[in-house]
GROMACS .gro file of C-alpha atoms in nm:
model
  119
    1UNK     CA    1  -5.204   1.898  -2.203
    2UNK     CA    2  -4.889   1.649  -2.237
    3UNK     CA    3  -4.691   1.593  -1.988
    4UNK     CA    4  -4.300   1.754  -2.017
    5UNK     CA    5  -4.064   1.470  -2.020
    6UNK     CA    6  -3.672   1.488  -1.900
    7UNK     CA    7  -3.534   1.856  -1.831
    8UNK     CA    8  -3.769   2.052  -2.043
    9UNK     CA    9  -3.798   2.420  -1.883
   10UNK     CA   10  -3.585   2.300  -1.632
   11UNK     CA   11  -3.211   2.435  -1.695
   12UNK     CA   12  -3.105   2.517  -1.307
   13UNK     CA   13  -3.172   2.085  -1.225
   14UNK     CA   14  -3.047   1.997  -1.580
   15UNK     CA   15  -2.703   2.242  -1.501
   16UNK     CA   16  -2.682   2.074  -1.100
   17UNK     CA   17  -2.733   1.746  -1.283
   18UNK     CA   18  -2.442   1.755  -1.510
   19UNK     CA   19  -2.222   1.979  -1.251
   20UNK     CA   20  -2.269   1.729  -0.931
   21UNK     CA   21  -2.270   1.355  -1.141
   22UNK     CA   22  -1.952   1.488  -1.329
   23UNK     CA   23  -1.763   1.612  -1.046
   24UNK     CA   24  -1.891   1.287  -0.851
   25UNK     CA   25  -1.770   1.061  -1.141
   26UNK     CA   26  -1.425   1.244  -1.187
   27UNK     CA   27  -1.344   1.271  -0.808
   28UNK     CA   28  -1.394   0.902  -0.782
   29UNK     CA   29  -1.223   0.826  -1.044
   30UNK     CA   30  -0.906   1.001  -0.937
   31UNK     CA   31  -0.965   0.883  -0.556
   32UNK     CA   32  -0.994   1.231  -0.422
   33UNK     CA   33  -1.315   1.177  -0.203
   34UNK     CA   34  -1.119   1.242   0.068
   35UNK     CA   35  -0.956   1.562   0.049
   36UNK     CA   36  -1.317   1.694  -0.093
   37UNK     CA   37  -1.484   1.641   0.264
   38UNK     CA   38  -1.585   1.944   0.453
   39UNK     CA   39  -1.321   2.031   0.792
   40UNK     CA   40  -1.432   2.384   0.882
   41UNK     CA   41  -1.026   2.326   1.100
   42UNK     CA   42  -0.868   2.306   0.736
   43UNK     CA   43  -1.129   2.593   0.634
   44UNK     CA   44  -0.998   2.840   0.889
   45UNK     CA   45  -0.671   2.740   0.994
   46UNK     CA   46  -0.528   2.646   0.677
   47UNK     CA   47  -0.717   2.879   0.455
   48UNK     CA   48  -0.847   2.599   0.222
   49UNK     CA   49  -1.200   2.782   0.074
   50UNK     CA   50  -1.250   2.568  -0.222
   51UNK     CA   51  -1.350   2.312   0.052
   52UNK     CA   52  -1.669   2.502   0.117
   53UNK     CA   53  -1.766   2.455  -0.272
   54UNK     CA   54  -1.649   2.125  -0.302
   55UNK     CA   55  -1.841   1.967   0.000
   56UNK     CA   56  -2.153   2.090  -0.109
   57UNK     CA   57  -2.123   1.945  -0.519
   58UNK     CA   58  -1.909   1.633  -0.493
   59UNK     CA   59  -2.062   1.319  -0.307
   60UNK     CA   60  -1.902   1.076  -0.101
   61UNK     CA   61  -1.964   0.771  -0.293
   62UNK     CA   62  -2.120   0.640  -0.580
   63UNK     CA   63  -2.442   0.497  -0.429
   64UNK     CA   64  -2.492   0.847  -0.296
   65UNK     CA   65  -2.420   1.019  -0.556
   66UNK     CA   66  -2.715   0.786  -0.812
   67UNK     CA   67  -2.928   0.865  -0.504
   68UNK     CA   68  -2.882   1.219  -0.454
   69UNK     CA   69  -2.881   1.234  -0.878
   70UNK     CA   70  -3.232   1.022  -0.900
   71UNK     CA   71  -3.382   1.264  -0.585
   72UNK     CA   72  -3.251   1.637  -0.774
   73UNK     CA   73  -3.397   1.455  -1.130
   74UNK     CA   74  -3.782   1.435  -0.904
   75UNK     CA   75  -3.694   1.798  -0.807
   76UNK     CA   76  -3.712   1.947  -1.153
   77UNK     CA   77  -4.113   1.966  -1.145
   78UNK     CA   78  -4.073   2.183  -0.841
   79UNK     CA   79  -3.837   2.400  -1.050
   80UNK     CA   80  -4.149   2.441  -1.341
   81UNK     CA   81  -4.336   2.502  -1.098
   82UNK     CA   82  -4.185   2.821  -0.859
   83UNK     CA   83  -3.989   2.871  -1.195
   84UNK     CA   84  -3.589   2.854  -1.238
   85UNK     CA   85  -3.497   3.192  -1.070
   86UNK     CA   86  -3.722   3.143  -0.782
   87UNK     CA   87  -3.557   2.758  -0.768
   88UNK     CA   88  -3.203   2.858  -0.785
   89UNK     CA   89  -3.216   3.121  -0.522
   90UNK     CA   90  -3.369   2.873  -0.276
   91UNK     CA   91  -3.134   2.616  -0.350
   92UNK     CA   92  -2.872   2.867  -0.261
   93UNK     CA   93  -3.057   2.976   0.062
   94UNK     CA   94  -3.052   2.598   0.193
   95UNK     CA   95  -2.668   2.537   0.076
   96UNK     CA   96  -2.556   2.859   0.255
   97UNK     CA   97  -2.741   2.821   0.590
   98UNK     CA   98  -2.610   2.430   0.571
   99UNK     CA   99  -2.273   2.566   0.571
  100UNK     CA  100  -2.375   2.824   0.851
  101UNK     CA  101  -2.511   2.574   1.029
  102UNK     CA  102  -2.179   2.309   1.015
  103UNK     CA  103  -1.990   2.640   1.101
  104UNK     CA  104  -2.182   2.714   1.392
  105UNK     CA  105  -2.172   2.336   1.524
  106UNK     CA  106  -1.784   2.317   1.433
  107UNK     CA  107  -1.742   2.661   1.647
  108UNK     CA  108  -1.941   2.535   1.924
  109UNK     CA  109  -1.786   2.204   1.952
  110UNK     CA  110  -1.400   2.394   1.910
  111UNK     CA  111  -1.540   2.618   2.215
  112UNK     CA  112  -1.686   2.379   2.432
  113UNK     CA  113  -1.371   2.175   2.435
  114UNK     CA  114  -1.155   2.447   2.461
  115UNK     CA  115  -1.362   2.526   2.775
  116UNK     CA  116  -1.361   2.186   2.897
  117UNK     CA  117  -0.969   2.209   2.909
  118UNK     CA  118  -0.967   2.425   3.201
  119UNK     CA  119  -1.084   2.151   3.443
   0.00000   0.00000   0.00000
């Protein structure tokens, strides 16, 4: 049996490759890595949603982003194997309980010094 080279029957990594590398490569580019970074303050206070998205596909910098491109590239034979549907949906498990979990820590932390006030 050969051995499948690149992104044969692997469309979800081949779709997150192109999606995250060109959104890295045009955000720093335009020097927007800033305003991409996830504050759950600017998320709720000033209504800003599209941070959630755009914290989770553009990276900080470039060396992270070849890292993080080289590590989802190694991920694609764990897509042939579980399949693409299977893949996806647990790639969209983990991103949604990350941003759970950042809420949860954001909400604590906002609580605890709110508490911490009254002393």
């Amino acid at each position: 049996m050969a051995s499948l080279g690149g992104f044969d029957r692997a469309p979800v990594t081949k779709c997150l490759c192109a999606l995250i590398g060109g959104c890295s490569i045009v955000a720093h580019y335009l020097r927007k890595r800033p305003q991409s970074v996830l504050l759950f303050a600017n998320v709720v206070e000033k209504r800003q949603v599209w941070r959630l998205f755009s914290s989770q596909i553009v990276c900080s910098s470039m060396g992270d982003g070849v890292l993080f491109l080289i590590l989802l590239y190694n991920f694609r034979m764990f897509e042939r194997l579980m399949g693409s549907r299977k893949f996806a949906s647990i790639l969209s498990l983990q991103s949604m309980f990350y941003l759970l979990g950042m809420f949860v820590c954001w909400f604590l932390s906002t609580s605890i010094s709110s508490l911490s006030s009254f002393y």
